[in-house]
Amino acid sequence: MSVTRRDALRTALLGAGSLGLRALATGLPVSLLTASEEAIAAGTCSLDMAKAQFIILSTSGSGDPMNANVPGTYGTIGGQQAAHCADPTMAETPFMLGGKATSAAKPWATLPVDVLANTSFIHHSTLNNSHTNQAKVQRLMGVITRQEMLVSYLAKQLAPCLGTVQREPAVVGANGSGELLTYEGRTLPNLSPLGLKSTLLSPAGPLTNLQKMRDADLDRLNALIKTSGNSAQKAFLDRLASSQVEARTISDTLLTRLDAIKDNGVTGQVTAAATLVAMKVAPVVSIHLPWGGDNHTDAGLLNEGKQHVSSCVAIAQLMQLLTDLGIRDKATFVAMNVFGRTLKKLGTAGRDHWGSHHATVMIGKNVKAGIVGGLEWKTNEFFAAAFNSTDGAINPSGDVPPLESLGAVGKTIGAAVGLPEATLNTDIKVGKLIKAALI
């Protein structure tokens, strides 16, 4: 990577004057670091800061068979059973989820207990069977205001509260142009984990001066408040400001994590995503975790099993990274793809496209552990069933029918990261907020 390109990327990631690093060093919102006394007095967040969350989104335009192996897809349903990978690494495994006994493919069941304690599996439809509709699914098939992508809409709401360098999402590891995100109609670039490592570690410097940055900014803001501020503003600054020890620890931790990136695979992507969240670069970071891909010809579903193992390991690694960085309760993980795959019919050898059932996975502080919705058997395949928004139970007369379930999932993701229900109901025209998935 050339110096010119590296410098341009560093500015894009960290903002002019390294605002991102300065926010990381001080613990203060970006708005305060450029503050006049008027900005200090007026800078507020319109959301509940106790609930506001960064989003790490895993998405795939391949239509991966993630849906076929999660809790709620095992056992006899309508006299039928779904097809599953016979490899022992994917064996049906019982475990507890939200205080209830369930089972899933072994990789899901063996996620750490503290991760499963805030994991919800929502069964729903994405209303399409085409890879090319990945962007449409991200826009909730047209039911979101101004045809914005869900995560871009959420990023816009979250950025002022999270104090990020940019409002736009950051895209890491998109598998082709179909997985790129847009923001206000503009396609966002893809940043590779190795590119991020090169930008921040070579030449050495950006992460080695956090303590000096912290002291310089806090000295300036303390002087400003001493001159024209009040006791409440001084208390606000003291409450948010990082200590010198914290700044040094964050720097050492990030340098170590970034240095460990060896490729652009799932481990590199989750490391990059956690780093970008820790540095408050963007309110949303998207990655690509594979779950079997477009597996029409996956004999024995062996590739499906292999990728489930690696991606569940990556989720566990992500959660541990967030914990190590002290931001576990500030980030919510979401996995939502373009469509699911057939659960019964195995096509030529593997699974076919199936827009009538998908499973979105949410993991975060505001997420209630459990299974929402499930399957029903119709004619020759399993479909996502209607369910109640209040308790998540399958109900033919439930207030979340399959045709409205994608919008309902969008609202629920929004609520999980801090947006109020009234705002979501105004901006997402279809679907009920799924309170069964929320704390």
mmCIF file of C-alpha atoms in Angstrom, residues 50-347:
data_model
loop_
_atom_site.group_PDB
_atom_site.id
_atom_site.type_symbol
_atom_site.label_atom_id
_atom_site.label_comp_id
_atom_site.label_asym_id
_atom_site.label_seq_id
_atom_site.Cartn_x
_atom_site.Cartn_y
_atom_site.Cartn_z
ATOM 1 C CA ALA A 50 -27.971 3.437 28.133
ATOM 2 C CA LYS A 51 -29.313 1.447 25.166
ATOM 3 C CA ALA A 52 -27.414 2.920 22.187
ATOM 4 C CA GLN A 53 -25.254 0.266 20.529
ATOM 5 C CA PHE A 54 -22.735 -0.133 17.757
ATOM 6 C CA ILE A 55 -23.805 -2.776 15.207
ATOM 7 C CA ILE A 56 -21.575 -5.495 13.773
ATOM 8 C CA LEU A 57 -23.533 -6.966 10.870
ATOM 9 C CA SER A 58 -22.705 -10.274 9.217
ATOM 10 C CA THR A 59 -24.405 -10.517 5.850
ATOM 11 C CA SER A 60 -24.126 -12.727 2.781
ATOM 12 C CA GLY A 61 -25.583 -12.412 -0.685
ATOM 13 C CA SER A 62 -25.070 -16.143 -1.247
ATOM 14 C CA GLY A 63 -28.211 -17.129 0.634
ATOM 15 C CA ASP A 64 -26.366 -19.320 3.110
ATOM 16 C CA PRO A 65 -28.092 -22.244 4.911
ATOM 17 C CA MET A 66 -27.622 -20.640 8.330
ATOM 18 C CA ASN A 67 -31.406 -20.972 8.740
ATOM 19 C CA ALA A 68 -31.288 -24.778 8.518
ATOM 20 C CA ASN A 69 -29.186 -25.405 11.603
ATOM 21 C CA VAL A 70 -30.352 -22.999 14.313
ATOM 22 C CA PRO A 71 -32.645 -23.756 17.278
ATOM 23 C CA GLY A 72 -36.204 -24.361 16.161
ATOM 24 C CA THR A 73 -35.332 -26.446 13.104
ATOM 25 C CA TYR A 74 -34.898 -29.815 14.848
ATOM 26 C CA GLY A 75 -37.434 -32.433 15.813
ATOM 27 C CA THR A 76 -40.638 -33.513 14.064
ATOM 28 C CA ILE A 77 -42.783 -30.696 12.699
ATOM 29 C CA GLY A 78 -45.976 -31.510 10.848
ATOM 30 C CA GLY A 79 -44.872 -35.127 10.663
ATOM 31 C CA GLN A 80 -41.650 -34.144 8.890
ATOM 32 C CA GLN A 81 -38.044 -33.563 9.849
ATOM 33 C CA ALA A 82 -35.579 -31.130 8.293
ATOM 34 C CA ALA A 83 -32.419 -32.443 6.616
ATOM 35 C CA HIS A 84 -29.174 -31.784 8.471
ATOM 36 C CA CYS A 85 -25.466 -32.410 7.953
ATOM 37 C CA ALA A 86 -24.525 -35.875 9.254
ATOM 38 C CA ASP A 87 -20.963 -34.903 10.162
ATOM 39 C CA PRO A 88 -20.379 -35.274 13.934
ATOM 40 C CA THR A 89 -19.245 -31.650 14.133
ATOM 41 C CA MET A 90 -22.832 -30.684 13.197
ATOM 42 C CA ALA A 91 -24.669 -33.212 15.370
ATOM 43 C CA GLU A 92 -27.909 -32.089 17.023
ATOM 44 C CA THR A 93 -26.873 -30.911 20.472
ATOM 45 C CA PRO A 94 -29.184 -30.048 23.379
ATOM 46 C CA PHE A 95 -28.607 -26.897 25.436
ATOM 47 C CA MET A 96 -30.445 -24.225 27.418
ATOM 48 C CA LEU A 97 -31.493 -20.958 25.798
ATOM 49 C CA GLY A 98 -33.336 -18.311 27.756
ATOM 50 C CA GLY A 99 -34.083 -20.808 30.502
ATOM 51 C CA LYS A 100 -35.663 -23.332 28.122
ATOM 52 C CA ALA A 101 -34.336 -26.597 26.717
ATOM 53 C CA THR A 102 -33.713 -26.633 22.967
ATOM 54 C CA SER A 103 -31.252 -28.077 20.445
ATOM 55 C CA ALA A 104 -29.297 -26.964 17.402
ATOM 56 C CA ALA A 105 -26.290 -27.910 15.322
ATOM 57 C CA LYS A 106 -23.330 -28.364 17.658
ATOM 58 C CA PRO A 107 -21.497 -25.133 16.665
ATOM 59 C CA TRP A 108 -24.446 -23.023 17.849
ATOM 60 C CA ALA A 109 -25.016 -25.088 20.990
ATOM 61 C CA THR A 110 -21.394 -24.758 22.063
ATOM 62 C CA LEU A 111 -21.192 -20.972 21.922
ATOM 63 C CA PRO A 112 -20.076 -19.649 25.338
ATOM 64 C CA VAL A 113 -22.856 -19.554 27.914
ATOM 65 C CA ASP A 114 -22.459 -15.811 28.412
ATOM 66 C CA VAL A 115 -22.950 -15.289 24.657
ATOM 67 C CA LEU A 116 -26.052 -17.481 24.494
ATOM 68 C CA ALA A 117 -27.450 -15.537 27.459
ATOM 69 C CA ASN A 118 -28.133 -12.630 25.079
ATOM 70 C CA THR A 119 -28.800 -14.476 21.801
ATOM 71 C CA SER A 120 -32.111 -14.501 19.941
ATOM 72 C CA PHE A 121 -32.939 -16.603 16.869
ATOM 73 C CA ILE A 122 -35.806 -15.078 14.859
ATOM 74 C CA HIS A 123 -37.480 -17.244 12.203
ATOM 75 C CA HIS A 124 -38.961 -15.198 9.369
ATOM 76 C CA SER A 125 -39.170 -14.729 5.605
ATOM 77 C CA THR A 126 -37.082 -12.430 3.405
ATOM 78 C CA LEU A 127 -39.718 -12.544 0.650
ATOM 79 C CA ASN A 128 -37.340 -13.329 -2.215
ATOM 80 C CA ASN A 129 -35.196 -16.104 -3.745
ATOM 81 C CA SER A 130 -32.686 -14.046 -5.762
ATOM 82 C CA HIS A 131 -29.048 -13.289 -4.958
ATOM 83 C CA THR A 132 -29.405 -9.972 -6.744
ATOM 84 C CA ASN A 133 -31.936 -8.818 -4.157
ATOM 85 C CA GLN A 134 -29.383 -8.577 -1.356
ATOM 86 C CA ALA A 135 -29.637 -4.766 -1.411
ATOM 87 C CA LYS A 136 -33.445 -4.978 -1.417
ATOM 88 C CA VAL A 137 -33.428 -7.188 1.678
ATOM 89 C CA GLN A 138 -31.110 -4.667 3.341
ATOM 90 C CA ARG A 139 -33.808 -2.101 2.514
ATOM 91 C CA LEU A 140 -36.414 -4.444 4.030
ATOM 92 C CA MET A 141 -37.924 -4.988 0.576
ATOM 93 C CA GLY A 142 -39.012 -1.363 0.351
ATOM 94 C CA VAL A 143 -40.855 -0.824 3.637
ATOM 95 C CA ILE A 144 -38.243 1.491 5.181
ATOM 96 C CA THR A 145 -38.432 5.238 4.773
ATOM 97 C CA ARG A 146 -36.718 6.780 1.724
ATOM 98 C CA GLN A 147 -35.613 3.295 0.592
ATOM 99 C CA GLU A 148 -32.577 3.520 2.885
ATOM 100 C CA MET A 149 -30.740 0.368 3.884
ATOM 101 C CA LEU A 150 -31.672 -0.604 7.430
ATOM 102 C CA VAL A 151 -28.145 -0.372 8.840
ATOM 103 C CA SER A 152 -27.518 2.949 7.087
ATOM 104 C CA TYR A 153 -30.755 4.320 8.517
ATOM 105 C CA LEU A 154 -29.729 3.089 11.971
ATOM 106 C CA ALA A 155 -26.179 4.423 11.571
ATOM 107 C CA LYS A 156 -27.519 7.893 10.902
ATOM 108 C CA GLN A 157 -29.527 7.810 14.144
ATOM 109 C CA LEU A 158 -26.730 6.300 16.224
ATOM 110 C CA ALA A 159 -23.683 8.284 15.100
ATOM 111 C CA PRO A 160 -24.360 11.469 17.135
ATOM 112 C CA CYS A 161 -24.894 9.416 20.293
ATOM 113 C CA LEU A 162 -21.917 7.109 19.815
ATOM 114 C CA GLY A 163 -19.577 9.955 18.870
ATOM 115 C CA THR A 164 -18.232 8.232 15.751
ATOM 116 C CA VAL A 165 -15.870 9.745 13.210
ATOM 117 C CA GLN A 166 -18.343 9.075 10.395
ATOM 118 C CA ARG A 167 -22.052 8.485 10.142
ATOM 119 C CA GLU A 168 -21.724 5.951 7.342
ATOM 120 C CA PRO A 169 -21.267 2.235 8.005
ATOM 121 C CA ALA A 170 -17.834 0.711 7.439
ATOM 122 C CA VAL A 171 -17.701 -2.340 5.156
ATOM 123 C CA VAL A 172 -15.113 -5.008 5.969
ATOM 124 C CA GLY A 173 -14.734 -8.172 3.908
ATOM 125 C CA ALA A 174 -17.690 -7.850 1.520
ATOM 126 C CA ASN A 175 -17.774 -10.904 -0.765
ATOM 127 C CA GLY A 176 -18.337 -9.117 -4.059
ATOM 128 C CA SER A 177 -20.153 -5.941 -5.044
ATOM 129 C CA GLY A 178 -23.542 -7.402 -4.110
ATOM 130 C CA GLU A 179 -22.656 -7.207 -0.419
ATOM 131 C CA LEU A 180 -21.565 -3.579 -0.425
ATOM 132 C CA LEU A 181 -23.718 -1.186 1.571
ATOM 133 C CA THR A 182 -25.064 2.169 0.483
ATOM 134 C CA TYR A 183 -25.551 5.365 2.452
ATOM 135 C CA GLU A 184 -27.911 8.022 1.112
ATOM 136 C CA GLY A 185 -27.625 6.395 -2.313
ATOM 137 C CA ARG A 186 -23.816 6.259 -2.305
ATOM 138 C CA THR A 187 -22.054 2.888 -2.463
ATOM 139 C CA LEU A 188 -19.550 2.497 0.367
ATOM 140 C CA PRO A 189 -16.043 1.107 -0.273
ATOM 141 C CA ASN A 190 -14.838 -2.236 1.026
ATOM 142 C CA LEU A 191 -11.998 -2.182 3.552
ATOM 143 C CA SER A 192 -9.948 -5.356 3.962
ATOM 144 C CA PRO A 193 -8.619 -6.392 7.382
ATOM 145 C CA LEU A 194 -5.063 -6.467 6.009
ATOM 146 C CA GLY A 195 -5.589 -2.971 4.616
ATOM 147 C CA LEU A 196 -6.700 -1.758 8.033
ATOM 148 C CA LYS A 197 -3.663 -3.353 9.663
ATOM 149 C CA SER A 198 -1.306 -1.746 7.170
ATOM 150 C CA THR A 199 -2.916 1.657 7.625
ATOM 151 C CA LEU A 200 -2.705 1.721 11.405
ATOM 152 C CA LEU A 201 0.534 -0.162 12.024
ATOM 153 C CA SER A 202 2.827 0.866 9.147
ATOM 154 C CA PRO A 203 4.539 3.173 9.584
ATOM 155 C CA ALA A 204 4.332 2.902 13.361
ATOM 156 C CA GLY A 205 2.682 5.790 15.103
ATOM 157 C CA PRO A 206 -1.106 6.216 14.989
ATOM 158 C CA LEU A 207 -1.810 3.975 17.965
ATOM 159 C CA THR A 208 1.343 4.735 19.936
ATOM 160 C CA ASN A 209 0.506 8.311 20.883
ATOM 161 C CA LEU A 210 -2.888 7.895 22.536
ATOM 162 C CA GLN A 211 -1.728 9.061 25.949
ATOM 163 C CA LYS A 212 -0.227 12.294 24.549
ATOM 164 C CA MET A 213 -3.395 12.928 22.529
ATOM 165 C CA ARG A 214 -5.518 12.381 25.621
ATOM 166 C CA ASP A 215 -3.564 14.817 27.763
ATOM 167 C CA ALA A 216 -3.481 17.542 25.109
ATOM 168 C CA ASP A 217 -7.232 17.390 24.446
ATOM 169 C CA LEU A 218 -8.250 17.220 28.093
ATOM 170 C CA ASP A 219 -5.970 20.147 28.961
ATOM 171 C CA ARG A 220 -7.631 22.207 26.232
ATOM 172 C CA LEU A 221 -11.186 21.282 27.235
ATOM 173 C CA ASN A 222 -10.538 21.769 30.927
ATOM 174 C CA ALA A 223 -9.199 25.250 30.185
ATOM 175 C CA LEU A 224 -12.253 26.046 28.085
ATOM 176 C CA ILE A 225 -14.682 24.877 30.750
ATOM 177 C CA LYS A 226 -12.729 26.635 33.504
ATOM 178 C CA THR A 227 -13.114 29.874 31.574
ATOM 179 C CA SER A 228 -16.752 29.674 30.508
ATOM 180 C CA GLY A 229 -18.269 26.399 31.715
ATOM 181 C CA ASN A 230 -20.197 25.347 34.782
ATOM 182 C CA SER A 231 -19.956 22.565 37.335
ATOM 183 C CA ALA A 232 -22.352 20.302 35.419
ATOM 184 C CA GLN A 233 -20.205 20.529 32.279
ATOM 185 C CA LYS A 234 -17.058 19.828 34.284
ATOM 186 C CA ALA A 235 -18.731 16.777 35.854
ATOM 187 C CA PHE A 236 -19.803 15.598 32.374
ATOM 188 C CA LEU A 237 -16.216 15.845 31.142
ATOM 189 C CA ASP A 238 -14.837 14.045 34.193
ATOM 190 C CA ARG A 239 -17.394 11.240 33.824
ATOM 191 C CA LEU A 240 -16.491 10.504 30.204
ATOM 192 C CA ALA A 241 -12.761 11.151 30.200
ATOM 193 C CA SER A 242 -10.396 8.179 30.039
ATOM 194 C CA SER A 243 -7.496 7.941 32.465
ATOM 195 C CA GLN A 244 -3.882 7.783 31.314
ATOM 196 C CA VAL A 245 -3.811 4.115 32.307
ATOM 197 C CA GLU A 246 -6.911 3.409 30.199
ATOM 198 C CA ALA A 247 -5.425 5.188 27.181
ATOM 199 C CA ARG A 248 -2.194 3.206 27.467
ATOM 200 C CA THR A 249 -4.053 -0.087 27.905
ATOM 201 C CA ILE A 250 -6.308 0.546 24.905
ATOM 202 C CA SER A 251 -3.307 1.386 22.731
ATOM 203 C CA ASP A 252 -1.383 -1.745 23.726
ATOM 204 C CA THR A 253 -4.433 -3.967 23.259
ATOM 205 C CA LEU A 254 -5.288 -2.611 19.803
ATOM 206 C CA LEU A 255 -1.697 -2.833 18.615
ATOM 207 C CA THR A 256 -1.548 -6.461 19.715
ATOM 208 C CA ARG A 257 -4.889 -7.362 18.100
ATOM 209 C CA LEU A 258 -4.126 -5.655 14.801
ATOM 210 C CA ASP A 259 -0.700 -7.257 14.609
ATOM 211 C CA ALA A 260 -2.415 -10.662 14.881
ATOM 212 C CA ILE A 261 -4.349 -10.151 11.600
ATOM 213 C CA LYS A 262 -2.827 -12.567 9.074
ATOM 214 C CA ASP A 263 -5.428 -12.623 6.298
ATOM 215 C CA ASN A 264 -8.828 -11.323 5.215
ATOM 216 C CA GLY A 265 -10.758 -14.372 6.458
ATOM 217 C CA VAL A 266 -13.280 -14.562 9.273
ATOM 218 C CA THR A 267 -10.719 -14.125 12.068
ATOM 219 C CA GLY A 268 -9.251 -11.068 10.411
ATOM 220 C CA GLN A 269 -12.711 -9.625 9.796
ATOM 221 C CA VAL A 270 -13.920 -9.940 13.379
ATOM 222 C CA THR A 271 -10.638 -8.456 14.633
ATOM 223 C CA ALA A 272 -11.004 -5.534 12.228
ATOM 224 C CA ALA A 273 -14.659 -5.027 13.166
ATOM 225 C CA ALA A 274 -13.934 -4.973 16.916
ATOM 226 C CA THR A 275 -11.056 -2.555 16.339
ATOM 227 C CA LEU A 276 -13.192 -0.145 14.286
ATOM 228 C CA VAL A 277 -15.864 -0.170 16.996
ATOM 229 C CA ALA A 278 -13.289 0.411 19.732
ATOM 230 C CA MET A 279 -11.891 3.350 17.769
ATOM 231 C CA LYS A 280 -15.393 4.755 17.221
ATOM 232 C CA VAL A 281 -14.842 4.947 13.471
ATOM 233 C CA ALA A 282 -18.409 4.061 12.416
ATOM 234 C CA PRO A 283 -21.685 3.140 14.131
ATOM 235 C CA VAL A 284 -22.074 0.045 11.924
ATOM 236 C CA VAL A 285 -19.415 -2.374 10.658
ATOM 237 C CA SER A 286 -20.378 -5.107 8.197
ATOM 238 C CA ILE A 287 -18.504 -8.372 7.751
ATOM 239 C CA HIS A 288 -19.057 -11.638 5.862
ATOM 240 C CA LEU A 289 -19.284 -14.851 7.876
ATOM 241 C CA PRO A 290 -19.996 -17.858 5.602
ATOM 242 C CA TRP A 291 -22.483 -20.584 6.549
ATOM 243 C CA GLY A 292 -22.316 -22.839 3.487
ATOM 244 C CA GLY A 293 -22.828 -20.343 0.695
ATOM 245 C CA ASP A 294 -24.778 -21.098 -2.471
ATOM 246 C CA ASN A 295 -24.683 -24.808 -1.745
ATOM 247 C CA HIS A 296 -26.848 -26.448 -4.432
ATOM 248 C CA THR A 297 -24.207 -29.115 -4.970
ATOM 249 C CA ASP A 298 -22.849 -29.526 -1.443
ATOM 250 C CA ALA A 299 -22.910 -33.332 -1.209
ATOM 251 C CA GLY A 300 -23.564 -34.454 2.352
ATOM 252 C CA LEU A 301 -23.758 -30.776 3.329
ATOM 253 C CA LEU A 302 -20.113 -31.091 4.346
ATOM 254 C CA ASN A 303 -19.081 -27.576 3.332
ATOM 255 C CA GLU A 304 -22.128 -26.248 5.170
ATOM 256 C CA GLY A 305 -20.870 -27.986 8.292
ATOM 257 C CA LYS A 306 -17.280 -26.802 7.900
ATOM 258 C CA GLN A 307 -18.319 -23.172 7.502
ATOM 259 C CA HIS A 308 -20.766 -23.314 10.407
ATOM 260 C CA VAL A 309 -17.953 -24.471 12.664
ATOM 261 C CA SER A 310 -15.586 -21.675 11.576
ATOM 262 C CA SER A 311 -18.224 -18.938 11.714
ATOM 263 C CA CYS A 312 -19.494 -19.864 15.174
ATOM 264 C CA VAL A 313 -15.875 -19.884 16.354
ATOM 265 C CA ALA A 314 -15.559 -16.409 14.819
ATOM 266 C CA ILE A 315 -18.627 -15.188 16.737
ATOM 267 C CA ALA A 316 -17.112 -16.433 19.986
ATOM 268 C CA GLN A 317 -13.825 -14.741 19.079
ATOM 269 C CA LEU A 318 -15.638 -11.491 18.314
ATOM 270 C CA MET A 319 -17.390 -11.498 21.668
ATOM 271 C CA GLN A 320 -14.114 -12.176 23.464
ATOM 272 C CA LEU A 321 -12.397 -9.357 21.556
ATOM 273 C CA LEU A 322 -15.180 -6.948 22.506
ATOM 274 C CA THR A 323 -14.828 -8.069 26.121
ATOM 275 C CA ASP A 324 -11.055 -7.587 26.057
ATOM 276 C CA LEU A 325 -11.524 -4.081 24.648
ATOM 277 C CA GLY A 326 -14.088 -3.228 27.320
ATOM 278 C CA ILE A 327 -16.901 -2.660 24.823
ATOM 279 C CA ARG A 328 -18.877 -5.909 24.995
ATOM 280 C CA ASP A 329 -21.986 -4.110 26.286
ATOM 281 C CA LYS A 330 -21.708 -1.394 23.636
ATOM 282 C CA ALA A 331 -21.978 -3.557 20.497
ATOM 283 C CA THR A 332 -24.716 -5.799 19.096
ATOM 284 C CA PHE A 333 -23.985 -8.552 16.577
ATOM 285 C CA VAL A 334 -26.563 -9.274 13.870
ATOM 286 C CA ALA A 335 -26.459 -11.996 11.187
ATOM 287 C CA MET A 336 -28.997 -11.473 8.387
ATOM 288 C CA ASN A 337 -28.595 -12.748 4.821
ATOM 289 C CA VAL A 338 -30.451 -12.332 1.538
ATOM 290 C CA PHE A 339 -32.528 -15.526 1.961
ATOM 291 C CA GLY A 340 -32.409 -18.958 3.543
ATOM 292 C CA ARG A 341 -32.153 -22.419 1.958
ATOM 293 C CA THR A 342 -34.557 -25.300 1.689
ATOM 294 C CA LEU A 343 -34.725 -27.388 4.848
ATOM 295 C CA LYS A 344 -36.220 -30.587 3.408
ATOM 296 C CA LYS A 345 -35.572 -30.583 -0.352
ATOM 297 C CA LEU A 346 -31.926 -31.136 -1.198
ATOM 298 C CA GLY A 347 -31.904 -30.261 -4.896
#
